[in-house]
Amino acid sequence: MERIPFTPEGFQRLKEELERLKTVERREVVRAIEEARAHGDISENAEYEAAKERQAHIEGRIQELTDRLARAEVIDPPKEPPQRVQFGVRVRLLDLDTEEEIEYRLVGPYESEVEKGHISVTSPLGRSLIGKEIGDEIEVRTPAGTRHFEILEIKV
């Protein structure tokens, strides 16, 4: 069974989503199905079909989250800024092609949200950063082409 790395915050968000699905959304969809059944013939009842589809989606998501939580490996970020880039740290980079500074936090693959500055350690950039130090230059092959970065800062 392959372990999935998570930050403590990402693991907590997953647990909260699973709990909400089981205790709130599951109950709501059961009520919607019961209400749709009360309207009579379910063979041509669009409300019933929609509620059953929603139920299937919820149950599938519950199974998916349960699996992820079972395989989760929660990795606490370091207390002090490390010398090298590792899981859970924030990295400030200089894009050598555009001279733009950007900052990312390295997180697990299911926590990645680029618009929030969270990139997966399994992404091309994430893999290139692991183990590097301040001042190191890296070359990253992406679907959009090769990019060049310099590591300016590593923080917790």
mmCIF file with all atom_site columns, C-alpha atoms in Angstrom:
data_model
loop_
_atom_site.group_PDB
_atom_site.id
_atom_site.type_symbol
_atom_site.label_atom_id
_atom_site.label_alt_id
_atom_site.label_comp_id
_atom_site.label_asym_id
_atom_site.label_entity_id
_atom_site.label_seq_id
_atom_site.pdbx_PDB_ins_code
_atom_site.Cartn_x
_atom_site.Cartn_y
_atom_site.Cartn_z
_atom_site.occupancy
_atom_site.B_iso_or_equiv
_atom_site.pdbx_formal_charge
_atom_site.auth_seq_id
_atom_site.auth_comp_id
_atom_site.auth_asym_id
_atom_site.auth_atom_id
_atom_site.pdbx_PDB_model_num
ATOM 1   C CA . MET A 1 1   ? 0.000   0.000  0.000   1.00 0.00 ? 1   MET A CA 1
ATOM 2   C CA . GLU A 1 2   ? 1.573   3.256  -1.150  1.00 0.00 ? 2   GLU A CA 1
ATOM 3   C CA . ARG A 1 3   ? 1.676   5.980  1.508   1.00 0.00 ? 3   ARG A CA 1
ATOM 4   C CA . ILE A 1 4   ? 0.388   9.466  0.629   1.00 0.00 ? 4   ILE A CA 1
ATOM 5   C CA . PRO A 1 5   ? 2.182   12.446 2.208   1.00 0.00 ? 5   PRO A CA 1
ATOM 6   C CA . PHE A 1 6   ? -0.002  15.088 3.864   1.00 0.00 ? 6   PHE A CA 1
ATOM 7   C CA . THR A 1 7   ? 0.639   18.211 5.855   1.00 0.00 ? 7   THR A CA 1
ATOM 8   C CA . PRO A 1 8   ? -1.216  18.217 9.202   1.00 0.00 ? 8   PRO A CA 1
ATOM 9   C CA . GLU A 1 9   ? -3.591  20.878 7.804   1.00 0.00 ? 9   GLU A CA 1
ATOM 10  C CA . GLY A 1 10  ? -4.318  18.899 4.649   1.00 0.00 ? 10  GLY A CA 1
ATOM 11  C CA . PHE A 1 11  ? -4.988  15.739 6.645   1.00 0.00 ? 11  PHE A CA 1
ATOM 12  C CA . GLN A 1 12  ? -7.386  17.647 8.931   1.00 0.00 ? 12  GLN A CA 1
ATOM 13  C CA . ARG A 1 13  ? -9.271  19.118 5.925   1.00 0.00 ? 13  ARG A CA 1
ATOM 14  C CA . LEU A 1 14  ? -9.699  15.610 4.513   1.00 0.00 ? 14  LEU A CA 1
ATOM 15  C CA . LYS A 1 15  ? -11.034 14.286 7.831   1.00 0.00 ? 15  LYS A CA 1
ATOM 16  C CA . GLU A 1 16  ? -13.472 17.206 8.074   1.00 0.00 ? 16  GLU A CA 1
ATOM 17  C CA . GLU A 1 17  ? -14.734 16.655 4.527   1.00 0.00 ? 17  GLU A CA 1
ATOM 18  C CA . LEU A 1 18  ? -15.272 12.942 5.221   1.00 0.00 ? 18  LEU A CA 1
ATOM 19  C CA . GLU A 1 19  ? -17.141 13.716 8.438   1.00 0.00 ? 19  GLU A CA 1
ATOM 20  C CA . ARG A 1 20  ? -19.357 16.291 6.664   1.00 0.00 ? 20  ARG A CA 1
ATOM 21  C CA . LEU A 1 21  ? -20.162 13.826 3.885   1.00 0.00 ? 21  LEU A CA 1
ATOM 22  C CA . LYS A 1 22  ? -21.080 11.083 6.342   1.00 0.00 ? 22  LYS A CA 1
ATOM 23  C CA . THR A 1 23  ? -23.067 13.149 8.834   1.00 0.00 ? 23  THR A CA 1
ATOM 24  C CA . VAL A 1 24  ? -24.627 15.940 6.787   1.00 0.00 ? 24  VAL A CA 1
ATOM 25  C CA . GLU A 1 25  ? -24.709 15.277 3.065   1.00 0.00 ? 25  GLU A CA 1
ATOM 26  C CA . ARG A 1 26  ? -25.509 11.570 3.325   1.00 0.00 ? 26  ARG A CA 1
ATOM 27  C CA . ARG A 1 27  ? -28.549 12.363 5.506   1.00 0.00 ? 27  ARG A CA 1
ATOM 28  C CA . GLU A 1 28  ? -29.686 15.178 3.206   1.00 0.00 ? 28  GLU A CA 1
ATOM 29  C CA . VAL A 1 29  ? -29.605 12.962 0.131   1.00 0.00 ? 29  VAL A CA 1
ATOM 30  C CA . VAL A 1 30  ? -31.537 10.192 1.917   1.00 0.00 ? 30  VAL A CA 1
ATOM 31  C CA . ARG A 1 31  ? -34.213 12.758 2.800   1.00 0.00 ? 31  ARG A CA 1
ATOM 32  C CA . ALA A 1 32  ? -34.321 13.968 -0.816  1.00 0.00 ? 32  ALA A CA 1
ATOM 33  C CA . ILE A 1 33  ? -34.767 10.379 -2.050  1.00 0.00 ? 33  ILE A CA 1
ATOM 34  C CA . GLU A 1 34  ? -37.565 9.745  0.438   1.00 0.00 ? 34  GLU A CA 1
ATOM 35  C CA . GLU A 1 35  ? -39.271 12.978 -0.547  1.00 0.00 ? 35  GLU A CA 1
ATOM 36  C CA . ALA A 1 36  ? -39.012 12.155 -4.262  1.00 0.00 ? 36  ALA A CA 1
ATOM 37  C CA . ARG A 1 37  ? -40.439 8.670  -3.627  1.00 0.00 ? 37  ARG A CA 1
ATOM 38  C CA . ALA A 1 38  ? -43.393 10.233 -1.838  1.00 0.00 ? 38  ALA A CA 1
ATOM 39  C CA . HIS A 1 39  ? -44.357 11.973 -5.077  1.00 0.00 ? 39  HIS A CA 1
ATOM 40  C CA . GLY A 1 40  ? -45.364 8.646  -6.584  1.00 0.00 ? 40  GLY A CA 1
ATOM 41  C CA . ASP A 1 41  ? -44.039 6.929  -9.700  1.00 0.00 ? 41  ASP A CA 1
ATOM 42  C CA . ILE A 1 42  ? -40.246 7.010  -9.494  1.00 0.00 ? 42  ILE A CA 1
ATOM 43  C CA . SER A 1 43  ? -39.670 5.700  -13.038 1.00 0.00 ? 43  SER A CA 1
ATOM 44  C CA . GLU A 1 44  ? -40.177 9.185  -14.534 1.00 0.00 ? 44  GLU A CA 1
ATOM 45  C CA . ASN A 1 45  ? -39.255 11.252 -11.477 1.00 0.00 ? 45  ASN A CA 1
ATOM 46  C CA . ALA A 1 46  ? -36.359 13.620 -12.262 1.00 0.00 ? 46  ALA A CA 1
ATOM 47  C CA . GLU A 1 47  ? -35.975 14.595 -8.596  1.00 0.00 ? 47  GLU A CA 1
ATOM 48  C CA . TYR A 1 48  ? -35.542 10.947 -7.641  1.00 0.00 ? 48  TYR A CA 1
ATOM 49  C CA . GLU A 1 49  ? -32.956 10.336 -10.377 1.00 0.00 ? 49  GLU A CA 1
ATOM 50  C CA . ALA A 1 50  ? -30.996 13.461 -9.389  1.00 0.00 ? 50  ALA A CA 1
ATOM 51  C CA . ALA A 1 51  ? -31.022 12.457 -5.719  1.00 0.00 ? 51  ALA A CA 1
ATOM 52  C CA . LYS A 1 52  ? -29.847 8.917  -6.560  1.00 0.00 ? 52  LYS A CA 1
ATOM 53  C CA . GLU A 1 53  ? -27.016 10.335 -8.700  1.00 0.00 ? 53  GLU A CA 1
ATOM 54  C CA . ARG A 1 54  ? -26.031 12.656 -5.852  1.00 0.00 ? 54  ARG A CA 1
ATOM 55  C CA . GLN A 1 55  ? -26.081 9.698  -3.452  1.00 0.00 ? 55  GLN A CA 1
ATOM 56  C CA . ALA A 1 56  ? -23.773 7.695  -5.746  1.00 0.00 ? 56  ALA A CA 1
ATOM 57  C CA . HIS A 1 57  ? -21.389 10.664 -5.947  1.00 0.00 ? 57  HIS A CA 1
ATOM 58  C CA . ILE A 1 58  ? -21.340 11.087 -2.153  1.00 0.00 ? 58  ILE A CA 1
ATOM 59  C CA . GLU A 1 59  ? -20.736 7.378  -1.538  1.00 0.00 ? 59  GLU A CA 1
ATOM 60  C CA . GLY A 1 60  ? -17.933 7.333  -4.098  1.00 0.00 ? 60  GLY A CA 1
ATOM 61  C CA . ARG A 1 61  ? -16.283 10.359 -2.496  1.00 0.00 ? 61  ARG A CA 1
ATOM 62  C CA . ILE A 1 62  ? -16.600 8.750  0.961   1.00 0.00 ? 62  ILE A CA 1
ATOM 63  C CA . GLN A 1 63  ? -14.811 5.640  -0.323  1.00 0.00 ? 63  GLN A CA 1
ATOM 64  C CA . GLU A 1 64  ? -12.114 7.746  -1.971  1.00 0.00 ? 64  GLU A CA 1
ATOM 65  C CA . LEU A 1 65  ? -11.475 9.831  1.172   1.00 0.00 ? 65  LEU A CA 1
ATOM 66  C CA . THR A 1 66  ? -11.507 6.749  3.408   1.00 0.00 ? 66  THR A CA 1
ATOM 67  C CA . ASP A 1 67  ? -8.832  5.174  1.210   1.00 0.00 ? 67  ASP A CA 1
ATOM 68  C CA . ARG A 1 68  ? -6.686  8.324  1.202   1.00 0.00 ? 68  ARG A CA 1
ATOM 69  C CA . LEU A 1 69  ? -6.925  8.685  4.972   1.00 0.00 ? 69  LEU A CA 1
ATOM 70  C CA . ALA A 1 70  ? -5.961  5.032  5.459   1.00 0.00 ? 70  ALA A CA 1
ATOM 71  C CA . ARG A 1 71  ? -2.853  5.547  3.323   1.00 0.00 ? 71  ARG A CA 1
ATOM 72  C CA . ALA A 1 72  ? -2.012  9.015  4.669   1.00 0.00 ? 72  ALA A CA 1
ATOM 73  C CA . GLU A 1 73  ? 1.366   9.748  6.138   1.00 0.00 ? 73  GLU A CA 1
ATOM 74  C CA . VAL A 1 74  ? 1.192   13.021 8.054   1.00 0.00 ? 74  VAL A CA 1
ATOM 75  C CA . ILE A 1 75  ? 4.503   14.837 7.888   1.00 0.00 ? 75  ILE A CA 1
ATOM 76  C CA . ASP A 1 76  ? 5.022   17.738 10.253  1.00 0.00 ? 76  ASP A CA 1
ATOM 77  C CA . PRO A 1 77  ? 6.931   20.654 8.747   1.00 0.00 ? 77  PRO A CA 1
ATOM 78  C CA . PRO A 1 78  ? 10.259  21.472 10.380  1.00 0.00 ? 78  PRO A CA 1
ATOM 79  C CA . LYS A 1 79  ? 10.254  23.863 13.340  1.00 0.00 ? 79  LYS A CA 1
ATOM 80  C CA . GLU A 1 80  ? 13.217  25.868 11.993  1.00 0.00 ? 80  GLU A CA 1
ATOM 81  C CA . PRO A 1 81  ? 13.962  26.726 8.360   1.00 0.00 ? 81  PRO A CA 1
ATOM 82  C CA . PRO A 1 82  ? 16.002  23.809 7.005   1.00 0.00 ? 82  PRO A CA 1
ATOM 83  C CA . GLN A 1 83  ? 19.164  24.152 4.913   1.00 0.00 ? 83  GLN A CA 1
ATOM 84  C CA . ARG A 1 84  ? 17.579  22.137 2.106   1.00 0.00 ? 84  ARG A CA 1
ATOM 85  C CA . VAL A 1 85  ? 14.111  22.138 0.542   1.00 0.00 ? 85  VAL A CA 1
ATOM 86  C CA . GLN A 1 86  ? 11.861  19.445 1.994   1.00 0.00 ? 86  GLN A CA 1
ATOM 87  C CA . PHE A 1 87  ? 8.195   18.548 2.289   1.00 0.00 ? 87  PHE A CA 1
ATOM 88  C CA . GLY A 1 88  ? 6.036   21.173 4.018   1.00 0.00 ? 88  GLY A CA 1
ATOM 89  C CA . VAL A 1 89  ? 8.357   24.170 3.615   1.00 0.00 ? 89  VAL A CA 1
ATOM 90  C CA . ARG A 1 90  ? 7.748   27.391 1.736   1.00 0.00 ? 90  ARG A CA 1
ATOM 91  C CA . VAL A 1 91  ? 10.216  28.255 -0.999  1.00 0.00 ? 91  VAL A CA 1
ATOM 92  C CA . ARG A 1 92  ? 10.663  31.699 -2.508  1.00 0.00 ? 92  ARG A CA 1
ATOM 93  C CA . LEU A 1 93  ? 11.944  31.459 -6.073  1.00 0.00 ? 93  LEU A CA 1
ATOM 94  C CA . LEU A 1 94  ? 13.170  33.813 -8.746  1.00 0.00 ? 94  LEU A CA 1
ATOM 95  C CA . ASP A 1 95  ? 11.928  32.852 -12.191 1.00 0.00 ? 95  ASP A CA 1
ATOM 96  C CA . LEU A 1 96  ? 15.113  33.472 -14.177 1.00 0.00 ? 96  LEU A CA 1
ATOM 97  C CA . ASP A 1 97  ? 13.163  33.689 -17.431 1.00 0.00 ? 97  ASP A CA 1
ATOM 98  C CA . THR A 1 98  ? 10.764  36.450 -16.299 1.00 0.00 ? 98  THR A CA 1
ATOM 99  C CA . GLU A 1 99  ? 12.630  37.918 -13.273 1.00 0.00 ? 99  GLU A CA 1
ATOM 100 C CA . GLU A 1 100 ? 9.409   37.389 -11.284 1.00 0.00 ? 100 GLU A CA 1
ATOM 101 C CA . GLU A 1 101 ? 9.536   36.209 -7.665  1.00 0.00 ? 101 GLU A CA 1
ATOM 102 C CA . ILE A 1 102 ? 7.099   33.493 -6.636  1.00 0.00 ? 102 ILE A CA 1
ATOM 103 C CA . GLU A 1 103 ? 6.543   31.509 -3.465  1.00 0.00 ? 103 GLU A CA 1
ATOM 104 C CA . TYR A 1 104 ? 5.260   27.972 -3.111  1.00 0.00 ? 104 TYR A CA 1
ATOM 105 C CA . ARG A 1 105 ? 4.635   25.557 -0.272  1.00 0.00 ? 105 ARG A CA 1
ATOM 106 C CA . LEU A 1 106 ? 5.498   21.937 -1.005  1.00 0.00 ? 106 LEU A CA 1
ATOM 107 C CA . VAL A 1 107 ? 2.544   19.730 -0.084  1.00 0.00 ? 107 VAL A CA 1
ATOM 108 C CA . GLY A 1 108 ? 1.149   16.291 -0.866  1.00 0.00 ? 108 GLY A CA 1
ATOM 109 C CA . PRO A 1 109 ? -0.404  15.489 -4.248  1.00 0.00 ? 109 PRO A CA 1
ATOM 110 C CA . TYR A 1 110 ? -3.995  15.807 -2.969  1.00 0.00 ? 110 TYR A CA 1
ATOM 111 C CA . GLU A 1 111 ? -3.349  19.199 -1.332  1.00 0.00 ? 111 GLU A CA 1
ATOM 112 C CA . SER A 1 112 ? -1.967  20.940 -4.395  1.00 0.00 ? 112 SER A CA 1
ATOM 113 C CA . GLU A 1 113 ? -3.658  24.271 -5.185  1.00 0.00 ? 113 GLU A CA 1
ATOM 114 C CA . VAL A 1 114 ? -1.382  26.350 -7.386  1.00 0.00 ? 114 VAL A CA 1
ATOM 115 C CA . GLU A 1 115 ? -3.632  29.410 -7.120  1.00 0.00 ? 115 GLU A CA 1
ATOM 116 C CA . LYS A 1 116 ? -3.023  29.343 -3.340  1.00 0.00 ? 116 LYS A CA 1
ATOM 117 C CA . GLY A 1 117 ? 0.705   28.751 -3.764  1.00 0.00 ? 117 GLY A CA 1
ATOM 118 C CA . HIS A 1 118 ? 0.595   25.046 -2.833  1.00 0.00 ? 118 HIS A CA 1
ATOM 119 C CA . ILE A 1 119 ? 2.384   22.698 -5.219  1.00 0.00 ? 119 ILE A CA 1
ATOM 120 C CA . SER A 1 120 ? 2.764   18.957 -5.001  1.00 0.00 ? 120 SER A CA 1
ATOM 121 C CA . VAL A 1 121 ? 6.113   17.417 -4.159  1.00 0.00 ? 121 VAL A CA 1
ATOM 122 C CA . THR A 1 122 ? 5.392   15.047 -7.057  1.00 0.00 ? 122 THR A CA 1
ATOM 123 C CA . SER A 1 123 ? 4.985   17.864 -9.617  1.00 0.00 ? 123 SER A CA 1
ATOM 124 C CA . PRO A 1 124 ? 7.920   18.573 -11.954 1.00 0.00 ? 124 PRO A CA 1
ATOM 125 C CA . LEU A 1 125 ? 8.811   21.744 -10.003 1.00 0.00 ? 125 LEU A CA 1
ATOM 126 C CA . GLY A 1 126 ? 8.313   20.050 -6.623  1.00 0.00 ? 126 GLY A CA 1
ATOM 127 C CA . ARG A 1 127 ? 10.554  17.124 -7.558  1.00 0.00 ? 127 ARG A CA 1
ATOM 128 C CA . SER A 1 128 ? 13.218  19.541 -8.837  1.00 0.00 ? 128 SER A CA 1
ATOM 129 C CA . LEU A 1 129 ? 13.204  21.538 -5.596  1.00 0.00 ? 129 LEU A CA 1
ATOM 130 C CA . ILE A 1 130 ? 13.541  18.688 -3.084  1.00 0.00 ? 130 ILE A CA 1
ATOM 131 C CA . GLY A 1 131 ? 17.009  18.605 -1.554  1.00 0.00 ? 131 GLY A CA 1
ATOM 132 C CA . LYS A 1 132 ? 18.172  21.906 -3.069  1.00 0.00 ? 132 LYS A CA 1
ATOM 133 C CA . GLU A 1 133 ? 19.639  24.837 -1.093  1.00 0.00 ? 133 GLU A CA 1
ATOM 134 C CA . ILE A 1 134 ? 19.350  28.627 -1.176  1.00 0.00 ? 134 ILE A CA 1
ATOM 135 C CA . GLY A 1 135 ? 21.231  29.940 -4.204  1.00 0.00 ? 135 GLY A CA 1
ATOM 136 C CA . ASP A 1 136 ? 20.808  26.744 -6.230  1.00 0.00 ? 136 ASP A CA 1
ATOM 137 C CA . GLU A 1 137 ? 19.499  27.141 -9.751  1.00 0.00 ? 137 GLU A CA 1
ATOM 138 C CA . ILE A 1 138 ? 17.147  24.536 -11.126 1.00 0.00 ? 138 ILE A CA 1
ATOM 139 C CA . GLU A 1 139 ? 15.855  23.682 -14.556 1.00 0.00 ? 139 GLU A CA 1
ATOM 140 C CA . VAL A 1 140 ? 12.328  22.305 -14.760 1.00 0.00 ? 140 VAL A CA 1
ATOM 141 C CA . ARG A 1 141 ? 10.782  20.656 -17.774 1.00 0.00 ? 141 ARG A CA 1
ATOM 142 C CA . THR A 1 142 ? 7.066   21.425 -17.813 1.00 0.00 ? 142 THR A CA 1
ATOM 143 C CA . PRO A 1 143 ? 4.369   20.827 -20.433 1.00 0.00 ? 143 PRO A CA 1
ATOM 144 C CA . ALA A 1 144 ? 4.742   24.535 -21.325 1.00 0.00 ? 144 ALA A CA 1
ATOM 145 C CA . GLY A 1 145 ? 8.511   24.199 -21.842 1.00 0.00 ? 145 GLY A CA 1
ATOM 146 C CA . THR A 1 146 ? 11.707  24.385 -19.826 1.00 0.00 ? 146 THR A CA 1
ATOM 147 C CA . ARG A 1 147 ? 11.790  26.954 -17.001 1.00 0.00 ? 147 ARG A CA 1
ATOM 148 C CA . HIS A 1 148 ? 14.708  28.151 -14.866 1.00 0.00 ? 148 HIS A CA 1
ATOM 149 C CA . PHE A 1 149 ? 14.531  29.188 -11.211 1.00 0.00 ? 149 PHE A CA 1
ATOM 150 C CA . GLU A 1 150 ? 16.858  30.258 -8.432  1.00 0.00 ? 150 GLU A CA 1
ATOM 151 C CA . ILE A 1 151 ? 16.040  29.439 -4.806  1.00 0.00 ? 151 ILE A CA 1
ATOM 152 C CA . LEU A 1 152 ? 16.008  32.698 -2.822  1.00 0.00 ? 152 LEU A CA 1
ATOM 153 C CA . GLU A 1 153 ? 14.619  31.566 0.523   1.00 0.00 ? 153 GLU A CA 1
ATOM 154 C CA . ILE A 1 154 ? 13.424  28.483 2.398   1.00 0.00 ? 154 ILE A CA 1
ATOM 155 C CA . LYS A 1 155 ? 10.958  29.063 5.264   1.00 0.00 ? 155 LYS A CA 1
ATOM 156 C CA . VAL A 1 156 ? 8.612   27.115 7.467   1.00 0.00 ? 156 VAL A CA 1
#
